[in-house]
mmCIF file with all atom_site columns, C-alpha atoms in Angstrom:
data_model
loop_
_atom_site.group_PDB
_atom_site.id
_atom_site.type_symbol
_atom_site.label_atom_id
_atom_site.label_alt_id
_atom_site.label_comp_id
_atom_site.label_asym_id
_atom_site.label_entity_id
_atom_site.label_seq_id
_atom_site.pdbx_PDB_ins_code
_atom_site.Cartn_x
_atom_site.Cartn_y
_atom_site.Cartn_z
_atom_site.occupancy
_atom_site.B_iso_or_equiv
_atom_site.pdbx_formal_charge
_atom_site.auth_seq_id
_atom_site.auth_comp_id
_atom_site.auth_asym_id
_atom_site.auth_atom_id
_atom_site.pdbx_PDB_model_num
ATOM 1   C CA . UNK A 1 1   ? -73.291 -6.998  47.948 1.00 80.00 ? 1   UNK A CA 1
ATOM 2   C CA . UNK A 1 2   ? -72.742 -10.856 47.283 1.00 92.00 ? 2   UNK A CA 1
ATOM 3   C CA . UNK A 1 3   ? -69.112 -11.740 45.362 1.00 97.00 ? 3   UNK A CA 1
ATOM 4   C CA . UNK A 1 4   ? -68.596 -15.243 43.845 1.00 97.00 ? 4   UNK A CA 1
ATOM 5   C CA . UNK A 1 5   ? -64.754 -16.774 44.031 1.00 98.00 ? 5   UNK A CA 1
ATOM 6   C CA . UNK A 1 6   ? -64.669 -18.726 41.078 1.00 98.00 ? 6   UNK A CA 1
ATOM 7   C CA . UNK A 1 7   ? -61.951 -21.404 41.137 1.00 97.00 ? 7   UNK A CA 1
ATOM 8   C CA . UNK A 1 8   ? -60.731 -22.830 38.030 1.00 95.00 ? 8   UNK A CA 1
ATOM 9   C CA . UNK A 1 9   ? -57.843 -25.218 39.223 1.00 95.00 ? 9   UNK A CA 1
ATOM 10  C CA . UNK A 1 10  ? -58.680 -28.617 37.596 1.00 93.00 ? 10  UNK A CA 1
ATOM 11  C CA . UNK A 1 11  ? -56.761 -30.349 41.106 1.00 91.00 ? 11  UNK A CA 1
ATOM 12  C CA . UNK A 1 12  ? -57.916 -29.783 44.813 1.00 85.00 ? 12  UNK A CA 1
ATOM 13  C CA . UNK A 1 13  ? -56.693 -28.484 47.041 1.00 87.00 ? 13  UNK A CA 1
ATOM 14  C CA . UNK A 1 14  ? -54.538 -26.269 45.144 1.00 92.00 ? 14  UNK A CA 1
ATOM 15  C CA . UNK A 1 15  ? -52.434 -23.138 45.378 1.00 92.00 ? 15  UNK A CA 1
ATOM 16  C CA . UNK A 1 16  ? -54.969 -20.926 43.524 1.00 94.00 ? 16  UNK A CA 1
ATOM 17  C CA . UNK A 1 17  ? -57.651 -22.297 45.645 1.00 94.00 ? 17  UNK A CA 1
ATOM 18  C CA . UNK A 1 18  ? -55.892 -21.604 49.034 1.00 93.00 ? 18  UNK A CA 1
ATOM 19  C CA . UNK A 1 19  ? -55.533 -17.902 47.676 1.00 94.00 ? 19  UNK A CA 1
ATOM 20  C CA . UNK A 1 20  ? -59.077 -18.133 46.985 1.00 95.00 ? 20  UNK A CA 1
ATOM 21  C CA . UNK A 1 21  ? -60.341 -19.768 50.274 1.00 94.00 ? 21  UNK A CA 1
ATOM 22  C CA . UNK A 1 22  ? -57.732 -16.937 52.081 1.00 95.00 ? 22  UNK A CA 1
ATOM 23  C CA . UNK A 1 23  ? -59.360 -14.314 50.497 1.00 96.00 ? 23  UNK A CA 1
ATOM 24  C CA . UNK A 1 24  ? -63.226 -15.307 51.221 1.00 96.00 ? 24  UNK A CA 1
ATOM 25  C CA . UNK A 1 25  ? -61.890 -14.744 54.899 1.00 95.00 ? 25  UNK A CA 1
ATOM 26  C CA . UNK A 1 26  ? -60.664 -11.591 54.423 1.00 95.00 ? 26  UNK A CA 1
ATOM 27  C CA . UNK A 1 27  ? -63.893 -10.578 52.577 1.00 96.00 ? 27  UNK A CA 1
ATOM 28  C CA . UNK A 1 28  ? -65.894 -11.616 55.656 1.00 95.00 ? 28  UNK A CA 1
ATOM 29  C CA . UNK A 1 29  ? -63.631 -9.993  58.176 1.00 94.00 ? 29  UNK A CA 1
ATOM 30  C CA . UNK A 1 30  ? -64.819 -7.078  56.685 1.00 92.00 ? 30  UNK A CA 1
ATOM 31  C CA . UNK A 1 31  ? -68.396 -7.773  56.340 1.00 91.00 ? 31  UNK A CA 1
ATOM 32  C CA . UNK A 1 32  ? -68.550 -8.985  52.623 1.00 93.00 ? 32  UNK A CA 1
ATOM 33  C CA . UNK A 1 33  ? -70.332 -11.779 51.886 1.00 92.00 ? 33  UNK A CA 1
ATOM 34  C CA . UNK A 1 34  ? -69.061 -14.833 49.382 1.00 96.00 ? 34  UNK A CA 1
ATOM 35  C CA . UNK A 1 35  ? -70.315 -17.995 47.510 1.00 96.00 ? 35  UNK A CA 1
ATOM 36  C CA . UNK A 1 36  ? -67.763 -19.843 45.843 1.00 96.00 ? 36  UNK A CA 1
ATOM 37  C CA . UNK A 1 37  ? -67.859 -21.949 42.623 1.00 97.00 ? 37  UNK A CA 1
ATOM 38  C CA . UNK A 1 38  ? -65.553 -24.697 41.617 1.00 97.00 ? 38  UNK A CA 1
ATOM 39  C CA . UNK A 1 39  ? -65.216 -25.232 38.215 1.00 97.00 ? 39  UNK A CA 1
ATOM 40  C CA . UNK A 1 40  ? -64.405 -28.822 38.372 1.00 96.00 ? 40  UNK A CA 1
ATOM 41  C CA . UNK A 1 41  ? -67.197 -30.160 40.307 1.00 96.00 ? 41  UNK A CA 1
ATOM 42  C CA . UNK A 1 42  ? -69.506 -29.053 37.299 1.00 96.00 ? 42  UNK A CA 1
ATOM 43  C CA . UNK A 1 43  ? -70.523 -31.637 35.197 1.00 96.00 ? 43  UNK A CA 1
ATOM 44  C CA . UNK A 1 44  ? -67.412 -32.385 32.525 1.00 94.00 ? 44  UNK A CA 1
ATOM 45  C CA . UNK A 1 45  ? -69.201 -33.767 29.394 1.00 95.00 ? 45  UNK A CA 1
ATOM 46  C CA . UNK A 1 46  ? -71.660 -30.553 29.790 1.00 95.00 ? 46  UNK A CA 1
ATOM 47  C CA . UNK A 1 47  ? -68.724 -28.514 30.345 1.00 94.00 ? 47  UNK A CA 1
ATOM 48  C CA . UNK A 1 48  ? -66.335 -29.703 26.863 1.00 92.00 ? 48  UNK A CA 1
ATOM 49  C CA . UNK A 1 49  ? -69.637 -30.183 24.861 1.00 93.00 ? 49  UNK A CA 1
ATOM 50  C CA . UNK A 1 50  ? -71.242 -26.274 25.897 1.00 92.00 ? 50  UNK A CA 1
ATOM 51  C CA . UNK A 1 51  ? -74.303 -28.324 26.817 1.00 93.00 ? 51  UNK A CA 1
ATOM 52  C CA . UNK A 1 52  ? -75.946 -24.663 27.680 1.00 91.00 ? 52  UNK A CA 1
ATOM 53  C CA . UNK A 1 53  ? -79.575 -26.321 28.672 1.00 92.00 ? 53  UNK A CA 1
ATOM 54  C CA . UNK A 1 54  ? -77.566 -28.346 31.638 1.00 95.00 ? 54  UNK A CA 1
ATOM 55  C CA . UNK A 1 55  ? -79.078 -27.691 34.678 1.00 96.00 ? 55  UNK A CA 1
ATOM 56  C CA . UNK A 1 56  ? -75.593 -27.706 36.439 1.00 95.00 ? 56  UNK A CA 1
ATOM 57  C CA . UNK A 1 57  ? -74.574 -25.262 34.524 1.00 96.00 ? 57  UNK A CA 1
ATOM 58  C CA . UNK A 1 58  ? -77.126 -22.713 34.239 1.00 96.00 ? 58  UNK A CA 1
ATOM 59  C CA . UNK A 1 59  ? -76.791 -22.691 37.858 1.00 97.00 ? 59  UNK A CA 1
ATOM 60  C CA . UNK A 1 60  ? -73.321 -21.571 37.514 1.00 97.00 ? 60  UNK A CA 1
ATOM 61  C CA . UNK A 1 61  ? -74.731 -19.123 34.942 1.00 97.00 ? 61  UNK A CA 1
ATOM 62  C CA . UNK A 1 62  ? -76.867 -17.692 37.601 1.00 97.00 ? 62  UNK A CA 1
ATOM 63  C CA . UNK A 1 63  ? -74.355 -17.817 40.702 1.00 97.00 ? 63  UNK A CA 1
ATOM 64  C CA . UNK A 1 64  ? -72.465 -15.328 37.828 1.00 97.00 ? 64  UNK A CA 1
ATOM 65  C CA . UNK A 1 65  ? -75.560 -13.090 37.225 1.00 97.00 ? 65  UNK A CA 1
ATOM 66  C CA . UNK A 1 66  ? -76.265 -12.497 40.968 1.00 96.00 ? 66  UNK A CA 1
ATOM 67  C CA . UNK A 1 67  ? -72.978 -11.712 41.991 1.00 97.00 ? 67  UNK A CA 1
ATOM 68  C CA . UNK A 1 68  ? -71.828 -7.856  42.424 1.00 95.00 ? 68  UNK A CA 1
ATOM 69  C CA . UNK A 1 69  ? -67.940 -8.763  41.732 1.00 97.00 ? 69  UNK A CA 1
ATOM 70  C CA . UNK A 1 70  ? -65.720 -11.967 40.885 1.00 98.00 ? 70  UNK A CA 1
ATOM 71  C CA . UNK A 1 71  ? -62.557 -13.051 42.216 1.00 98.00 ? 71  UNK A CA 1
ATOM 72  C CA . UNK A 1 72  ? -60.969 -15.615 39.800 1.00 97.00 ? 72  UNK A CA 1
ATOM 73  C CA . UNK A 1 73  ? -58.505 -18.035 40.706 1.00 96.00 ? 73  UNK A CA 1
ATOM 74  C CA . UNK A 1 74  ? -56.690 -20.354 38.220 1.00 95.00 ? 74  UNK A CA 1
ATOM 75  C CA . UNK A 1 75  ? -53.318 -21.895 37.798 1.00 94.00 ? 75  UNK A CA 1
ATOM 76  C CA . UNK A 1 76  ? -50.922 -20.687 34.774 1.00 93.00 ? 76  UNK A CA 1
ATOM 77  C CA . UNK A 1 77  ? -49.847 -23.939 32.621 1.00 87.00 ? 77  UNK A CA 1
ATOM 78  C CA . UNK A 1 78  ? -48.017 -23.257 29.575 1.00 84.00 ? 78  UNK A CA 1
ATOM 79  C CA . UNK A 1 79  ? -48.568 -19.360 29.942 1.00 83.00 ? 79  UNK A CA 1
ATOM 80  C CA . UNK A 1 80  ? -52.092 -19.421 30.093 1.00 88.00 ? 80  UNK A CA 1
ATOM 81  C CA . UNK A 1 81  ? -55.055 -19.773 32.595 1.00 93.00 ? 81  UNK A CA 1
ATOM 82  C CA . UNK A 1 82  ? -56.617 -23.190 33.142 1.00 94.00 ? 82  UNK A CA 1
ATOM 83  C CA . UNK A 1 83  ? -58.481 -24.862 30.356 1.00 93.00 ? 83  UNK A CA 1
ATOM 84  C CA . UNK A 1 84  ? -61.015 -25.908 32.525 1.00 94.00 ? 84  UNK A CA 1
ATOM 85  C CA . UNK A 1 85  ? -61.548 -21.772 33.652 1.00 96.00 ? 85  UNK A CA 1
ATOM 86  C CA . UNK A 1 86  ? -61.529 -21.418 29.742 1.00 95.00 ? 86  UNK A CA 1
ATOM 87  C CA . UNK A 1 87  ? -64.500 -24.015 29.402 1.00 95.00 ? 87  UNK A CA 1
ATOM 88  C CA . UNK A 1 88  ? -66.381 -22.235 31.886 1.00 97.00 ? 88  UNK A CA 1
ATOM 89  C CA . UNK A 1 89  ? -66.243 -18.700 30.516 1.00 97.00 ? 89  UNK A CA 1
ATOM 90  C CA . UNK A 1 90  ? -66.819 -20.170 27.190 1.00 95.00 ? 90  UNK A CA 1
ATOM 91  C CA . UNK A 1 91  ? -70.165 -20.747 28.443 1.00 95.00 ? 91  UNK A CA 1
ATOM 92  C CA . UNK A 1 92  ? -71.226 -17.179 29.676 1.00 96.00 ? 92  UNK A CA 1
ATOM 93  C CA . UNK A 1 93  ? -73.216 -15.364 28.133 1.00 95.00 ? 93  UNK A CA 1
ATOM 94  C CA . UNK A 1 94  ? -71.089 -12.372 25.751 1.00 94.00 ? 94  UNK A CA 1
ATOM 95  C CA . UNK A 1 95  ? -72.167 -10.126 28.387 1.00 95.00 ? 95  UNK A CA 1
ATOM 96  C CA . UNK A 1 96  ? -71.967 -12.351 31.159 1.00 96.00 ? 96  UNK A CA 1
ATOM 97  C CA . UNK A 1 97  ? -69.644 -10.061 33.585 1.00 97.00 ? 97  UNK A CA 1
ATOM 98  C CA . UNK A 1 98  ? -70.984 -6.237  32.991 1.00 96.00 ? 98  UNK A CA 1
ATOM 99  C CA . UNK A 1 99  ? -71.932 -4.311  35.926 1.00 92.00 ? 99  UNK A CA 1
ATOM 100 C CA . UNK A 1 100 ? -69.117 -6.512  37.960 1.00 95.00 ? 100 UNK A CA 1
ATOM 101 C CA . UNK A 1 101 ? -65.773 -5.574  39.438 1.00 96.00 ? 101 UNK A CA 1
ATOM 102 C CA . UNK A 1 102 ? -62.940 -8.730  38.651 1.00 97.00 ? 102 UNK A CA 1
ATOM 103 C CA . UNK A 1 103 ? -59.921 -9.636  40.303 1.00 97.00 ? 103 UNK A CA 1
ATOM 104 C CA . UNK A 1 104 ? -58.007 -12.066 39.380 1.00 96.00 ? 104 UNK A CA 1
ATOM 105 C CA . UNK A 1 105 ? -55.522 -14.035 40.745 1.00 95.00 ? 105 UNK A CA 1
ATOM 106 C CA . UNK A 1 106 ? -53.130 -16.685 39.481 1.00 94.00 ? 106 UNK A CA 1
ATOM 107 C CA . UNK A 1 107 ? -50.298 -19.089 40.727 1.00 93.00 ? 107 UNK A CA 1
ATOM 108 C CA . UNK A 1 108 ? -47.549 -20.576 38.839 1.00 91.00 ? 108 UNK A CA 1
ATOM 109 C CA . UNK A 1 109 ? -44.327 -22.380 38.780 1.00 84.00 ? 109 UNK A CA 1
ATOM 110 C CA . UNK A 1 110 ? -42.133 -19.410 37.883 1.00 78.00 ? 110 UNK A CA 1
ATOM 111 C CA . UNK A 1 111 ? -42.206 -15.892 37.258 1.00 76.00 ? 111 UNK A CA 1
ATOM 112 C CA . UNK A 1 112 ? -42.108 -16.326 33.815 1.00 70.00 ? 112 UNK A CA 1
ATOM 113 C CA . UNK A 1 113 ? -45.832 -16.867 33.969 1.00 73.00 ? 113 UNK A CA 1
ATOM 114 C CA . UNK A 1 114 ? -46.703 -13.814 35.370 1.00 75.00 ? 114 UNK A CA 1
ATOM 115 C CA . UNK A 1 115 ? -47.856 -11.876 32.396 1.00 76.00 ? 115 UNK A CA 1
ATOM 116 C CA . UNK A 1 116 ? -50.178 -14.914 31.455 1.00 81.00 ? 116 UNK A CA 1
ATOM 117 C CA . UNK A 1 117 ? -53.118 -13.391 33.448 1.00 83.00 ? 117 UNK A CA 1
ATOM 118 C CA . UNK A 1 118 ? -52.497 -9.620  31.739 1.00 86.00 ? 118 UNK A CA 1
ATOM 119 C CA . UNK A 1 119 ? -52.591 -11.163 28.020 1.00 88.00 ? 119 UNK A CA 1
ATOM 120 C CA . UNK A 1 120 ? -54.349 -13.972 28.467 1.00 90.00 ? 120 UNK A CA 1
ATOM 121 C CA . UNK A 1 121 ? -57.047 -13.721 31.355 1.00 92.00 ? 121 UNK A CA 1
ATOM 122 C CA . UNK A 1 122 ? -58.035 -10.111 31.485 1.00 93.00 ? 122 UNK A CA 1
ATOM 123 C CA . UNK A 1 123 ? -58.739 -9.581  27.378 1.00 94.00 ? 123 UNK A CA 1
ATOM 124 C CA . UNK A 1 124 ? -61.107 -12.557 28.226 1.00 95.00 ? 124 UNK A CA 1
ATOM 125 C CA . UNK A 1 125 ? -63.253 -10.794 31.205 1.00 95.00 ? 125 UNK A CA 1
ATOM 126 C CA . UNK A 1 126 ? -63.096 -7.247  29.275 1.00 95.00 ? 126 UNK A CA 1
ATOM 127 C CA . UNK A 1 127 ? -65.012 -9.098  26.428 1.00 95.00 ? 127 UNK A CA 1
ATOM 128 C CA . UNK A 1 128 ? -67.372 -10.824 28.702 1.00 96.00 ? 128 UNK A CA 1
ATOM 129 C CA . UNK A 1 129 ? -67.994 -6.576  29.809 1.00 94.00 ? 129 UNK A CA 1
ATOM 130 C CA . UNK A 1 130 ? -66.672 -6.599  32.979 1.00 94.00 ? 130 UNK A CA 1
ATOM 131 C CA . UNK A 1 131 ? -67.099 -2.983  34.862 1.00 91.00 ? 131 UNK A CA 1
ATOM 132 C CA . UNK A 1 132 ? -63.798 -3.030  36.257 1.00 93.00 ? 132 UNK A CA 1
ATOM 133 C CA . UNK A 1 133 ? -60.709 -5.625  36.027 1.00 95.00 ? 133 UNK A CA 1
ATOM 134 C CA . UNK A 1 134 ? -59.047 -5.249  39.373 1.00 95.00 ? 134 UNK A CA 1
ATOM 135 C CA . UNK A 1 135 ? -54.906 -5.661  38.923 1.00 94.00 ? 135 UNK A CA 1
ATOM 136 C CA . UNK A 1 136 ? -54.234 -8.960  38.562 1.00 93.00 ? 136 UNK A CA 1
ATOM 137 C CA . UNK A 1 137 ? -52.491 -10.879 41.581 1.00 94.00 ? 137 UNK A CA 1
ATOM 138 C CA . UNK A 1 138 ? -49.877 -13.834 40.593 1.00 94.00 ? 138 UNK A CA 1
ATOM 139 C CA . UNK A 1 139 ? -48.167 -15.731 43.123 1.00 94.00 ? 139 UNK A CA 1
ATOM 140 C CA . UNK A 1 140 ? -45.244 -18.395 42.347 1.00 93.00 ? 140 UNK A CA 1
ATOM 141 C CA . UNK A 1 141 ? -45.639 -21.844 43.821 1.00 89.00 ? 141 UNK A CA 1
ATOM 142 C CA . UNK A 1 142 ? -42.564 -21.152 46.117 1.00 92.00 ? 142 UNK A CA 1
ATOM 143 C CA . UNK A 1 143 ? -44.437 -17.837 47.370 1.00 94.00 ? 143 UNK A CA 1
ATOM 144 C CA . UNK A 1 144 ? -47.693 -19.788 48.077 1.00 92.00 ? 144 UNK A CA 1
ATOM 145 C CA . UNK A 1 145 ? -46.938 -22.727 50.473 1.00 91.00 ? 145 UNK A CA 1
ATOM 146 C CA . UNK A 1 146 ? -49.145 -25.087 52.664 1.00 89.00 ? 146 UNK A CA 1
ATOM 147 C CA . UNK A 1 147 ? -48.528 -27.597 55.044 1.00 87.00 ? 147 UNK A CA 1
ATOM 148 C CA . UNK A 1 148 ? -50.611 -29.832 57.632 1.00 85.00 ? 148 UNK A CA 1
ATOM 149 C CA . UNK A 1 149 ? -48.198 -28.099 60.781 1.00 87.00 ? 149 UNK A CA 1
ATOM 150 C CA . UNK A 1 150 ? -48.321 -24.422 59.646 1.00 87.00 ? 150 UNK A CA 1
ATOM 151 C CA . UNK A 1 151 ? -51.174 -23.995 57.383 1.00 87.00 ? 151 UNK A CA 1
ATOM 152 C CA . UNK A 1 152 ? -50.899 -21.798 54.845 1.00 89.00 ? 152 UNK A CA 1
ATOM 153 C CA . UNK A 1 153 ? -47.816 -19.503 54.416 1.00 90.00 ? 153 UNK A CA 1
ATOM 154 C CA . UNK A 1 154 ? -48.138 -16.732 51.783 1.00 94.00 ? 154 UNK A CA 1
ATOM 155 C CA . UNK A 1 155 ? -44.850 -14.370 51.116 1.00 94.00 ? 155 UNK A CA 1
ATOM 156 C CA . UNK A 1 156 ? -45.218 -10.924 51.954 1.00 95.00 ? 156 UNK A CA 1
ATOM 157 C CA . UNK A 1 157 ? -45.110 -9.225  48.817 1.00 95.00 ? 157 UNK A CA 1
ATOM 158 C CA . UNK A 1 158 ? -47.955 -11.396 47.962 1.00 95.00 ? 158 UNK A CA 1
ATOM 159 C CA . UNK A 1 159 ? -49.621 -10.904 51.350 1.00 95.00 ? 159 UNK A CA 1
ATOM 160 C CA . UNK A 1 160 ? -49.809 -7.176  50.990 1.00 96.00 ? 160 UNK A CA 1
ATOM 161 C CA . UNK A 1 161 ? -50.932 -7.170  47.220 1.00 95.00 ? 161 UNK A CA 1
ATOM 162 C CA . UNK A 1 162 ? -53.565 -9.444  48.065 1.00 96.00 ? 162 UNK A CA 1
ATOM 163 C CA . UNK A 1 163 ? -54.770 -7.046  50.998 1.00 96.00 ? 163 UNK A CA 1
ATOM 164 C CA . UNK A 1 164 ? -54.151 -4.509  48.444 1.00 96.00 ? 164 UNK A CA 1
ATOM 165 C CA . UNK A 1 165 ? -56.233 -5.945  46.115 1.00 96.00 ? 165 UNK A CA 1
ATOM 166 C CA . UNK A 1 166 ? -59.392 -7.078  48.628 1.00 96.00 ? 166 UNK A CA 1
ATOM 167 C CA . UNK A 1 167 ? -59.183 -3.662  49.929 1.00 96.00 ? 167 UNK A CA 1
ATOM 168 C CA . UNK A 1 168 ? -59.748 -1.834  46.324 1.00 95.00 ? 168 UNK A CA 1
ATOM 169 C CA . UNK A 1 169 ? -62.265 -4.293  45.816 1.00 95.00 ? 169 UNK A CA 1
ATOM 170 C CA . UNK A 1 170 ? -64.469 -3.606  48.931 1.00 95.00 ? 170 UNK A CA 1
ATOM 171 C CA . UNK A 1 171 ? -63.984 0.250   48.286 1.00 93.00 ? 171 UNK A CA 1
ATOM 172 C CA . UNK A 1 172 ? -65.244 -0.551  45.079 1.00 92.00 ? 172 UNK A CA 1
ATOM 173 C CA . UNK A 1 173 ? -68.184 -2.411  46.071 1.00 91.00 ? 173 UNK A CA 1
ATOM 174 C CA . UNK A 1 174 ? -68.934 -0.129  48.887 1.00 89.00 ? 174 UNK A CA 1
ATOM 175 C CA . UNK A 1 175 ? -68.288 3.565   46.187 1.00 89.00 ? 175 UNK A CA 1
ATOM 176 C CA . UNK A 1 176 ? -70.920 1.124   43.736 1.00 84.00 ? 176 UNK A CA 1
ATOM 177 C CA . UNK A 1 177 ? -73.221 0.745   46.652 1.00 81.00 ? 177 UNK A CA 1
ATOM 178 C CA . UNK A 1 178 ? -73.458 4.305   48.121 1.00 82.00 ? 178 UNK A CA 1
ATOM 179 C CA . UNK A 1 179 ? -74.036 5.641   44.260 1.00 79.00 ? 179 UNK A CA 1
ATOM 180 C CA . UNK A 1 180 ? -77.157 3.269   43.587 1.00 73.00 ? 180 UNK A CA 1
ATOM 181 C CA . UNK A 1 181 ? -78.539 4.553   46.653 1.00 66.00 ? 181 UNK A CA 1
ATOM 182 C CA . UNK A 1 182 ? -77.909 7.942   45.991 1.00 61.00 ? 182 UNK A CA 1
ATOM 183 C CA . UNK A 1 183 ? -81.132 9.993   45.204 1.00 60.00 ? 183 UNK A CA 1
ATOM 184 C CA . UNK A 1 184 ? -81.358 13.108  43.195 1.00 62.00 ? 184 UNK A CA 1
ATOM 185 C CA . UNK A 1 185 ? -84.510 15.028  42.532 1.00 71.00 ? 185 UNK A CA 1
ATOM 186 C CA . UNK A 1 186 ? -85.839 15.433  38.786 1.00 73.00 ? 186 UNK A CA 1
ATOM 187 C CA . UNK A 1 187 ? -84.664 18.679  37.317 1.00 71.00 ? 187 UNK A CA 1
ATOM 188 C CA . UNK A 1 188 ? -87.297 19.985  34.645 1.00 72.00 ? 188 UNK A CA 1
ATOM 189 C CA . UNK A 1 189 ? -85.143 20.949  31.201 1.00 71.00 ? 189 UNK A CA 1
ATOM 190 C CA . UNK A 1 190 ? -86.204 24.655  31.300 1.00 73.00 ? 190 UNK A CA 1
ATOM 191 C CA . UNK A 1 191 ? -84.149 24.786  34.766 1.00 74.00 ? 191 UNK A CA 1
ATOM 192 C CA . UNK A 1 192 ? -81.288 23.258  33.181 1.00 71.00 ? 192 UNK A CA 1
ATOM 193 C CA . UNK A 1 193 ? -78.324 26.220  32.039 1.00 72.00 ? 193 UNK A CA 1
ATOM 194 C CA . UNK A 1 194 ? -75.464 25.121  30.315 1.00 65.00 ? 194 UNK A CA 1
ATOM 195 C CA . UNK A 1 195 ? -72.692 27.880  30.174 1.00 60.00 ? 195 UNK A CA 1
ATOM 196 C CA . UNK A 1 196 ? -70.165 28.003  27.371 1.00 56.00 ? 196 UNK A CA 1
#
């Protein structure tokens, strides 16, 4: 099972991303396997102009299409998710998420932000016909800090909603993976009873 971190923050290194980045090593602690995708380094004028023959871009397209879930990172500005994330899901196909599992995550000056990523973000992935939207994650900036000494200090409410979250995901995954394995021997119709 392959996930893709997709990181919209327009700035590097960033909050979002370091919530991103922490995450990917959580996911391989327990065996999961990432890529990750940043928005920005795709090519702008393609980007803005929905240039959908770009080569850049249709690799992005396919990095989406291969992956089994998505974890989305993106800063909130003025109650909303990153323009720049909003460019790139412009470009995915209407369908471009079904079959996958989503969680999103988002960091923001306040907490007055916080229900950006329920009524912004997640009406967005349900139309692109994502399987599953996980329960969005949103840190503040003061609860998401990094420095050269330390590294990166999350606060534990966030900490254990983010393990939270990784952890449903994996089960997820893991539930998705056991069922498409699952085999079940054909049943002819005249064996088939149906009680009322």
């Amino acid at each position: 099972m392959s996930i893709l971190l997709i990181a919209g923050s327009p700035s590097a290194p960033s909050r979002s991303s370091r919530l991103l980045q922490y995450a990917a090593e959580q996911l391989a602690l327990r065996g999961q396997r990432t890529t990750t995708l940043e928005v920005r380094t795709l090519p702008a004028q393609a980007l803005v102009h929905a240039e959908f023959g770009n080569a850049g871009l249709k690799a992005a397209q396919a990095l989406v299409a291969e992956a089994d879930a998505v974890i989305i990172g993106t800063p909130v500005y003025k109650a909303a998710y990153s323009g720049l994330l909003k460019s790139f899901l412009d470009i995915l196909p209407q369908d471009g998420l079904a079959g996958k599992l989503v969680l999103p995550l988002a960091t923001g000056g306040s907490q007055s932000h916080m229900l950006a990523l329920d009524y912004a973000l997640r009406p967005v992935l349900s139309s692109l016909s994502a399987r599953h939207v996980l329960p969005s994650i949103y840190a503040t900036d003061a609860q998401v800090i990094w420095s050269e000494e330390n590294g990166l200090s999350i606060d534990p409410a966030i900490l254990a909603r983010l393990t939270t979250g990784i952890d449903s995901l994996t089960a997820s995954l893991l539930a998705l993976q056991e069922a498409a394995v699952t085999e079940y021997e054909p049943v002819h119709f005249s064996q088939v009873r149906c009680s009322v």
